[in-house]
């Protein structure tokens, strides 16, 4: 028979003693991160194809919604951009609760 070294399982207190310094360091890092200036979150945008794929809208419907003010947009040349947060607001406002 082969001799196997005994495996010792550490006690709960032993594990706590190992983890305490890590927890303290993580808490200190969190405090330091909170002190850093907040970066302005860049807005995310949908394009026409995104609206068609995500919501099943046709080109004509997207144009109609832009023209009648239902769909707020930003235009850069020939590219139309729709802010994700604005689309989410529209969806929330039109939510049907039964």
XYZ file of C-alpha atoms in Angstrom:
98
model
C 0.000 0.000 0.000
C 1.052 3.548 -0.705
C 1.333 6.078 2.090
C -0.709 9.207 1.567
C 0.038 12.402 3.436
C -2.717 13.473 5.693
C -4.774 16.378 4.487
C -5.644 18.848 7.170
C -8.782 20.876 6.731
C -8.387 24.339 8.212
C -10.785 25.457 10.885
C -13.364 28.146 10.237
C -11.313 30.526 12.376
C -8.209 29.708 10.347
C -10.052 30.572 7.139
C -11.338 33.796 8.702
C -7.801 34.777 9.660
C -6.677 34.211 6.071
C -9.545 36.222 4.572
C -9.619 39.196 6.973
C -6.637 41.032 5.425
C -8.136 40.561 1.963
C -11.477 41.954 3.084
C -9.774 44.985 4.640
C -7.830 45.661 1.434
C -11.010 45.376 -0.659
C -12.821 47.793 1.652
C -9.948 50.277 1.374
C -9.989 49.963 -2.427
C -13.732 50.604 -2.486
C -13.273 53.760 -0.383
C -10.533 55.008 -2.710
C -12.612 54.265 -5.816
C -15.526 56.244 -4.391
C -13.232 59.252 -4.023
C -12.348 59.255 -7.731
C -14.276 61.667 -9.953
C -17.176 60.065 -11.716
C -16.751 59.786 -15.463
C -19.658 60.976 -17.486
C -21.282 57.937 -18.983
C -21.276 58.060 -22.714
C -24.684 57.692 -24.238
C -25.450 54.599 -26.204
C -27.388 54.865 -29.431
C -29.470 52.680 -31.701
C -29.356 53.022 -35.455
C -32.189 52.315 -37.890
C -31.177 48.674 -38.319
C -31.157 48.198 -34.545
C -34.738 49.482 -34.295
C -35.802 47.210 -37.140
C -34.201 44.124 -35.602
C -35.085 44.781 -31.961
C -38.619 46.071 -32.367
C -39.677 44.835 -35.806
C -40.174 48.358 -37.149
C -40.161 49.029 -40.869
C -38.271 51.879 -42.533
C -41.564 53.688 -43.179
C -42.638 53.381 -39.532
C -39.306 54.727 -38.297
C -39.568 57.693 -40.692
C -43.171 58.349 -39.614
C -42.228 58.236 -35.913
C -39.341 60.649 -36.521
C -41.510 63.061 -38.493
C -44.399 63.135 -36.004
C -42.066 63.521 -32.991
C -42.747 60.117 -31.477
C -39.148 59.068 -31.931
C -36.481 61.562 -30.795
C -33.320 61.362 -32.860
C -29.957 62.881 -33.648
C -28.828 63.171 -37.229
C -25.193 63.030 -38.300
C -25.111 63.406 -42.059
C -27.245 60.574 -43.396
C -27.066 58.593 -40.155
C -29.938 58.721 -37.673
C -29.158 57.907 -34.049
C -31.689 57.122 -31.321
C -30.536 57.360 -27.718
C -31.090 54.064 -25.882
C -32.251 55.820 -22.696
C -34.859 57.798 -24.658
C -36.160 54.650 -26.343
C -36.385 52.962 -22.937
C -38.398 55.935 -21.615
C -40.804 55.673 -24.546
C -41.211 51.955 -23.914
C -41.839 52.567 -20.211
C -44.407 55.301 -20.916
C -46.286 52.992 -23.265
C -46.159 49.972 -20.992
C -49.507 48.233 -20.629
C -50.251 46.781 -17.214
C -53.161 44.429 -16.886
